[in-house]
C-alpha positions as a Markdown table, in Angstrom:
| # | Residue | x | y | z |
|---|---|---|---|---|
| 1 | Unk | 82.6 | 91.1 | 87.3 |
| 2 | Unk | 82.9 | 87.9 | 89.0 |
| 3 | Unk | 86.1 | 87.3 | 90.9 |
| 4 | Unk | 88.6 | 84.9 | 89.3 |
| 5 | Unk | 91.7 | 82.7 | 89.6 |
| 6 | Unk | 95.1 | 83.0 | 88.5 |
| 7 | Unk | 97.9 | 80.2 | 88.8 |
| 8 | Unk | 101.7 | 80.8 | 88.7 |
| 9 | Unk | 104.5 | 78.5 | 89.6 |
| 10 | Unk | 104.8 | 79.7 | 93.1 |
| 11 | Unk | 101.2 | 81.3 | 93.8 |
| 12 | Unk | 98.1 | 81.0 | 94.0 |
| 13 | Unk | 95.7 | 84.5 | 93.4 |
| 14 | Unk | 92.1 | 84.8 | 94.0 |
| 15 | Unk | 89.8 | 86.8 | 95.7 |
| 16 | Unk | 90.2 | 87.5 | 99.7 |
| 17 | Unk | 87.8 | 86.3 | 101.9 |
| 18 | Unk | 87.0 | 86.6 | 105.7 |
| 19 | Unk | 89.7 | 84.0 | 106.4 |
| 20 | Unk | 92.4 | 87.0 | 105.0 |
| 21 | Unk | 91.4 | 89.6 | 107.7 |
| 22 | Unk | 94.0 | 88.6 | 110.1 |
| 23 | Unk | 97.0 | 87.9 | 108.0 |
| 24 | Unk | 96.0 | 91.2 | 106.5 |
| 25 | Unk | 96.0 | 93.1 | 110.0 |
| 26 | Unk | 99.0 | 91.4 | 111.0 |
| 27 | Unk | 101.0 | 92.3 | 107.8 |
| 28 | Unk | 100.1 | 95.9 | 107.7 |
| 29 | Unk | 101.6 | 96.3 | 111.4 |
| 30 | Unk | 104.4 | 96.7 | 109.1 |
| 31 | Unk | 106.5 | 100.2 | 109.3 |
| 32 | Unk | 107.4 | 99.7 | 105.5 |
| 33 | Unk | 103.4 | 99.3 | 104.7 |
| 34 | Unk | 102.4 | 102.2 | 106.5 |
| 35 | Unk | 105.2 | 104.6 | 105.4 |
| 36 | Unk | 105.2 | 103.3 | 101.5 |
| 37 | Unk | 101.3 | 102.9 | 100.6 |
| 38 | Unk | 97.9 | 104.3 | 101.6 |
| 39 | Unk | 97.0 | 102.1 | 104.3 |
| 40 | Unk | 95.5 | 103.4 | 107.3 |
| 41 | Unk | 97.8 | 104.5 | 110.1 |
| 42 | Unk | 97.6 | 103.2 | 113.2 |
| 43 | Unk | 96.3 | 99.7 | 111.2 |
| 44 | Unk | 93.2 | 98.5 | 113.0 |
| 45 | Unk | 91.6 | 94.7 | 112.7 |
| 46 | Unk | 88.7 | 97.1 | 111.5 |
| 47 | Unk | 91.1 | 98.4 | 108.9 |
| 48 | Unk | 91.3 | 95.2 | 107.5 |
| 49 | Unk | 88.0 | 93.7 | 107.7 |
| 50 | Unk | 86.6 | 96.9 | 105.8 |
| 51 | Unk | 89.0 | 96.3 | 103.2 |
| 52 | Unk | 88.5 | 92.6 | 102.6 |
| 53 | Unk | 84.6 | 92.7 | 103.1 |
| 54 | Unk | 83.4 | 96.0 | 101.6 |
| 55 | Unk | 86.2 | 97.3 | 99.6 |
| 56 | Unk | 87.5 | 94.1 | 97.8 |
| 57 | Unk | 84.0 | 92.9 | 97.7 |
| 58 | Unk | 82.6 | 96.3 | 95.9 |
| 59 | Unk | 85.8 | 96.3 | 93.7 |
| 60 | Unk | 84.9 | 93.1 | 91.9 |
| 61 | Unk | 80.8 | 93.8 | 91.8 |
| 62 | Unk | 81.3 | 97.3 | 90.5 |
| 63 | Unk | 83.7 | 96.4 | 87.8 |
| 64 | Unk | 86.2 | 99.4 | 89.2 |
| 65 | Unk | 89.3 | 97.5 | 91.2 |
| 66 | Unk | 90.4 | 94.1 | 90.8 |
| 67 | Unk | 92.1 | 92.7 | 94.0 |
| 68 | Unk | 94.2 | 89.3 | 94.0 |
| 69 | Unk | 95.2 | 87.8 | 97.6 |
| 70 | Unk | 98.7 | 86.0 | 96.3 |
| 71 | Unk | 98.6 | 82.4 | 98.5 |
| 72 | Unk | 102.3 | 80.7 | 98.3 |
| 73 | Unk | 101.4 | 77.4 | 96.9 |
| 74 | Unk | 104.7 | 75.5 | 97.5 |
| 75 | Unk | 104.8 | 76.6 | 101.2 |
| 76 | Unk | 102.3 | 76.6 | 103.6 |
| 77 | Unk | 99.4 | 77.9 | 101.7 |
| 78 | Unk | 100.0 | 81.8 | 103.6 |
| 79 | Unk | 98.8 | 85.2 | 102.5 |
| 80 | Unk | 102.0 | 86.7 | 101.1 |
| 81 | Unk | 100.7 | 89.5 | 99.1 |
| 82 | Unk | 98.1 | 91.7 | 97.7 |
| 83 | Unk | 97.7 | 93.4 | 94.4 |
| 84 | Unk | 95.2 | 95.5 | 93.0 |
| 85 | Unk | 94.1 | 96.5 | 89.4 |
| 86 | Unk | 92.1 | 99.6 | 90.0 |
| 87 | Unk | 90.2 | 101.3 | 86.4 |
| 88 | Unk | 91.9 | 104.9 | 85.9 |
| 89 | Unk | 89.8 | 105.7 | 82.4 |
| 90 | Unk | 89.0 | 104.2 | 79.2 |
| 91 | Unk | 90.8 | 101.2 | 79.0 |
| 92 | Unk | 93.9 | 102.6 | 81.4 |
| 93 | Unk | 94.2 | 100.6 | 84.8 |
| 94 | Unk | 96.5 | 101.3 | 87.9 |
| 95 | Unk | 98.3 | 98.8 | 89.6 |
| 96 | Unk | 99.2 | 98.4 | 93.3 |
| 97 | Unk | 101.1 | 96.3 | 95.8 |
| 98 | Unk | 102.3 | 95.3 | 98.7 |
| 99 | Unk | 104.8 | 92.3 | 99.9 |
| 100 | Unk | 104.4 | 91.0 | 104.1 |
| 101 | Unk | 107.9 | 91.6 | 105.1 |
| 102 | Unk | 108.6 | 88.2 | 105.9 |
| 103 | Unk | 108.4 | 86.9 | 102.5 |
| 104 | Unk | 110.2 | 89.8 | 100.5 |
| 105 | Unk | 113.5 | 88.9 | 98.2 |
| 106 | Unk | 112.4 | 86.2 | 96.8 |
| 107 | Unk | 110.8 | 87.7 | 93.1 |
| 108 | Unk | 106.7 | 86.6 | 94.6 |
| 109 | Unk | 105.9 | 89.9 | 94.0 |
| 110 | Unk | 107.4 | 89.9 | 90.6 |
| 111 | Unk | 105.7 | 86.9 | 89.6 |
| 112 | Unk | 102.2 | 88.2 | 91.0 |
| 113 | Unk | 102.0 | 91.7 | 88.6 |
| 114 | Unk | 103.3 | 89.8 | 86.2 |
| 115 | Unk | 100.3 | 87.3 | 86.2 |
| 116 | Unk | 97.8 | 90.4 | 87.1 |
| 117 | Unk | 98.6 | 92.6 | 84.0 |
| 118 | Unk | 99.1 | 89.6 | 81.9 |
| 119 | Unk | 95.2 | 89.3 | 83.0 |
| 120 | Unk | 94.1 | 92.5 | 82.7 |
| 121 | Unk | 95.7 | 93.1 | 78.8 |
| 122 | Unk | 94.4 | 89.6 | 77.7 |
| 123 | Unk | 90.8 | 89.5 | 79.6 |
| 124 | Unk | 89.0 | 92.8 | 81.1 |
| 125 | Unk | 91.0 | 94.2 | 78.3 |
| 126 | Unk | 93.1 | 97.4 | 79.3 |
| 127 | Unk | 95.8 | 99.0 | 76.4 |
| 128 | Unk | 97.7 | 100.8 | 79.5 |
| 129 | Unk | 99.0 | 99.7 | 83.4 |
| 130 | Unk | 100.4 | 102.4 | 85.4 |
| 131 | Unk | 102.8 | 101.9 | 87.9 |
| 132 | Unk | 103.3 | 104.8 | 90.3 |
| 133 | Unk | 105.8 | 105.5 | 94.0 |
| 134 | Unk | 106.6 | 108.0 | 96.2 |
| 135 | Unk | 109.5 | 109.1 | 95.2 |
| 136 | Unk | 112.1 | 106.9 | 97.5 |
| 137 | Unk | 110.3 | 103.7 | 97.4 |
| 138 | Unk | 113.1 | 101.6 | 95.4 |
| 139 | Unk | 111.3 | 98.4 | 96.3 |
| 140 | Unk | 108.1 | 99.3 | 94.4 |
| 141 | Unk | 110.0 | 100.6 | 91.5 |
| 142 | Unk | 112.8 | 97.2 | 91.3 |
| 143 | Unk | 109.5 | 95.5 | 91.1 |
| 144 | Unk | 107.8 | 97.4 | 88.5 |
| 145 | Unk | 111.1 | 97.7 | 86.3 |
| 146 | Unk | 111.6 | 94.0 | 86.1 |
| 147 | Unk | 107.8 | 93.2 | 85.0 |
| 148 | Unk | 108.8 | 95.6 | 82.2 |
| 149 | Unk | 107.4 | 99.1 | 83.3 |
| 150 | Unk | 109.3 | 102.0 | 81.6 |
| 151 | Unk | 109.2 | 104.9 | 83.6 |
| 152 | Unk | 107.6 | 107.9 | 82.4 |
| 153 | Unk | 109.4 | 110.6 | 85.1 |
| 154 | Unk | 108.0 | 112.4 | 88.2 |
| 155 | Unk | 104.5 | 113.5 | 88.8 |
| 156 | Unk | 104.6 | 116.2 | 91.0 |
| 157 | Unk | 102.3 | 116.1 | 94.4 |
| 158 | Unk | 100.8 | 112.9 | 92.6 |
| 159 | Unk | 100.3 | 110.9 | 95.4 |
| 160 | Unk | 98.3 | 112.2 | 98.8 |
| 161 | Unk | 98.8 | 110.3 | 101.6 |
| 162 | Unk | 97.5 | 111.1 | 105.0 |
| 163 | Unk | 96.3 | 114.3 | 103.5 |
| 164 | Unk | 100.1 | 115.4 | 102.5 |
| 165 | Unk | 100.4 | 115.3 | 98.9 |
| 166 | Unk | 104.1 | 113.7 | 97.9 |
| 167 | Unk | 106.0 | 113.5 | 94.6 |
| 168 | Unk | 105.7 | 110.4 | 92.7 |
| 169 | Unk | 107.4 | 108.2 | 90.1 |
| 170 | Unk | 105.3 | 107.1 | 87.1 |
| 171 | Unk | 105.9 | 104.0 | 84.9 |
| 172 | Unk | 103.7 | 102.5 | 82.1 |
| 173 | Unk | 103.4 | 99.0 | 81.0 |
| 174 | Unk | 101.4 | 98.4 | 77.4 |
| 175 | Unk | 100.4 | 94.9 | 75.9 |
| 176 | Unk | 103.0 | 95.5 | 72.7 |
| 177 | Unk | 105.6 | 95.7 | 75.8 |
| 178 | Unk | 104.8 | 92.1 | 76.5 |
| 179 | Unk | 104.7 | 91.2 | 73.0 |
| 180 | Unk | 100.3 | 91.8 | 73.4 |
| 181 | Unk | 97.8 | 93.2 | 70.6 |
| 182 | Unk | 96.4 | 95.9 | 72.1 |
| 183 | Unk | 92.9 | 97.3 | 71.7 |
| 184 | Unk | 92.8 | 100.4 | 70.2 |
| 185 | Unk | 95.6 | 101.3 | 67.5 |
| 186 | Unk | 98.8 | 102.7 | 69.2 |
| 187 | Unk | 101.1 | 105.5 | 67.2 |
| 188 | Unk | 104.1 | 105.9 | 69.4 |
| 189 | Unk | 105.5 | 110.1 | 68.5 |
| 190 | Unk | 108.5 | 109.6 | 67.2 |
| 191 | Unk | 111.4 | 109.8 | 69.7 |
| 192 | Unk | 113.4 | 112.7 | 69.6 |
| 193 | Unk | 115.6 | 114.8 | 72.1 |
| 194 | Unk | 113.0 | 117.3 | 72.6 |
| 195 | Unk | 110.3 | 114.6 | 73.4 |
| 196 | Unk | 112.3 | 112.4 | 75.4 |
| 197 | Unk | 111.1 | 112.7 | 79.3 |
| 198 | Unk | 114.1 | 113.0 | 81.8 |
| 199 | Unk | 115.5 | 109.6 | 83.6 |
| 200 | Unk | 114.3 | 109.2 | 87.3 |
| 201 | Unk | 117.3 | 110.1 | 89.7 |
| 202 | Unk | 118.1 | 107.1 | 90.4 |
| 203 | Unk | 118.0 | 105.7 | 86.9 |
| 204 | Unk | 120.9 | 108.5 | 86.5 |
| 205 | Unk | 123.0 | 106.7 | 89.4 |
| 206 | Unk | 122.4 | 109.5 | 91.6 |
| 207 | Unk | 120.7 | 109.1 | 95.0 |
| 208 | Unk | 116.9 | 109.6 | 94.8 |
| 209 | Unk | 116.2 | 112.7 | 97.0 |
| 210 | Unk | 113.2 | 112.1 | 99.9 |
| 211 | Unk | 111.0 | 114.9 | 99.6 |
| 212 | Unk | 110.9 | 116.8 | 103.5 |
| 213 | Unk | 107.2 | 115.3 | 104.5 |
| 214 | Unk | 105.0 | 114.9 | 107.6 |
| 215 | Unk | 102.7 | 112.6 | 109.3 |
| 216 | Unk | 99.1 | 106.6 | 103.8 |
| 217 | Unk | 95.4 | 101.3 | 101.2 |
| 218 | Unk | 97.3 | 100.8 | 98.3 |
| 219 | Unk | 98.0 | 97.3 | 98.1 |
| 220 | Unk | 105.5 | 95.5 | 98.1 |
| 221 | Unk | 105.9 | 98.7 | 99.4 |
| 222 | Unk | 100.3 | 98.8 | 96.3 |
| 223 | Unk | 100.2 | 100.8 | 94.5 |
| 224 | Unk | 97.7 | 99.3 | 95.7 |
């Protein structure tokens, strides 16, 4: 697929280029990068210039991950994010994320999936985003919750990063959820007490509990 555009009222996301390898770098000298996504660990300058050239690149040829630089378009024109779409099946896609600290709190990221899946339900087309966090990342998740997401519960050992595989929280976004036909017909099981999948911790005000871990590139802390 060839790499597109989207517009919102804030930003600007296209493709990255060459010109996106050191605001890339610099942004994933972050703590809260490293910790909460798959990035590499130290970050190198190499790091980023195999993601923006190869991986990026290959994404978009192959069809297989769709990633959006998101350019602030009423400041200074700066890298302020990166998303990615990547294909988890037949028609299913995974979104991922991540926010350079300095312009966190102010909804960008928001704004940014919003567009993405928007894209993805109207145009490659997919009938399912998932969302999915480490278990402790309340950034990611306040993200995903006000796009719309509805959280599915906890995939155990669903996530590996740096070779330690950590528990995960797991939210799904459909087209009808944005008021979107879908592709393929969609029969919901009817909801009952036995069916209904447990609230998230935290979505039963208690504190989220951080798995014990050791010594994770997904693009606010993507996915990805």
């Amino acid at each position: 697929m060839e790499p597109i555009t989207l517009t919102t009222a804030r930003l600007t996301l296209r493709t990255l280029t060459e010109a996106d390898v050191d605001p890339v770098h610099q942004a994933c000298q972050d703590p809260e990068i490293r910790r909460w996504t798959t990035v590499p660990s130290p970050y190198r300058r190499s790091d980023a210039e195999h993601f923006v050239t190869r991986i990026c690149e290959d994404g978009w040829r192959e069809g297989t991950e769709f990633t959006f630089g998101a350019v602030d378009t009423v400041g200074y024109g700066a890298l302020v994010a990166v998303i990615g779409l990547s294909m988890r099946g037949t028609r299913t896609g995974e979104v991922g994320f991540w926010t350079a600290r300095q312009y966190r709190g102010r909804g960008l990221m928001t704004e940014a999936v919003r567009a993405v899946v928007g894209w993805a339900f109207t145009e490659i087309p997919v009938d399912r985003v998932i969302w999915r966090a480490e278990v402790g990342n309340t950034a990611s998740r306040a993200t995903a919750l006000r796009v719309g997401f509805v959280p599915e519960g906890v995939e155990r050992a669903g996530l590996l990063n740096n070779g330690v595989r950590r528990d995960c929280w797991v939210a799904a976004l459909l087209p009808s959820d944005l008021g979107l036909p879908s592709t393929d017909p969609y029969l919901p099981a009817p909801t009952t007490t036995a069916n209904r999948t447990p609230a998230p911790p935290a979505e039963r005000g208690e504190p989220a509990r951080q798995r014990p871990h050791a010594a994770r590139e997904r693009p606010d802390g993507q996915n990805p």
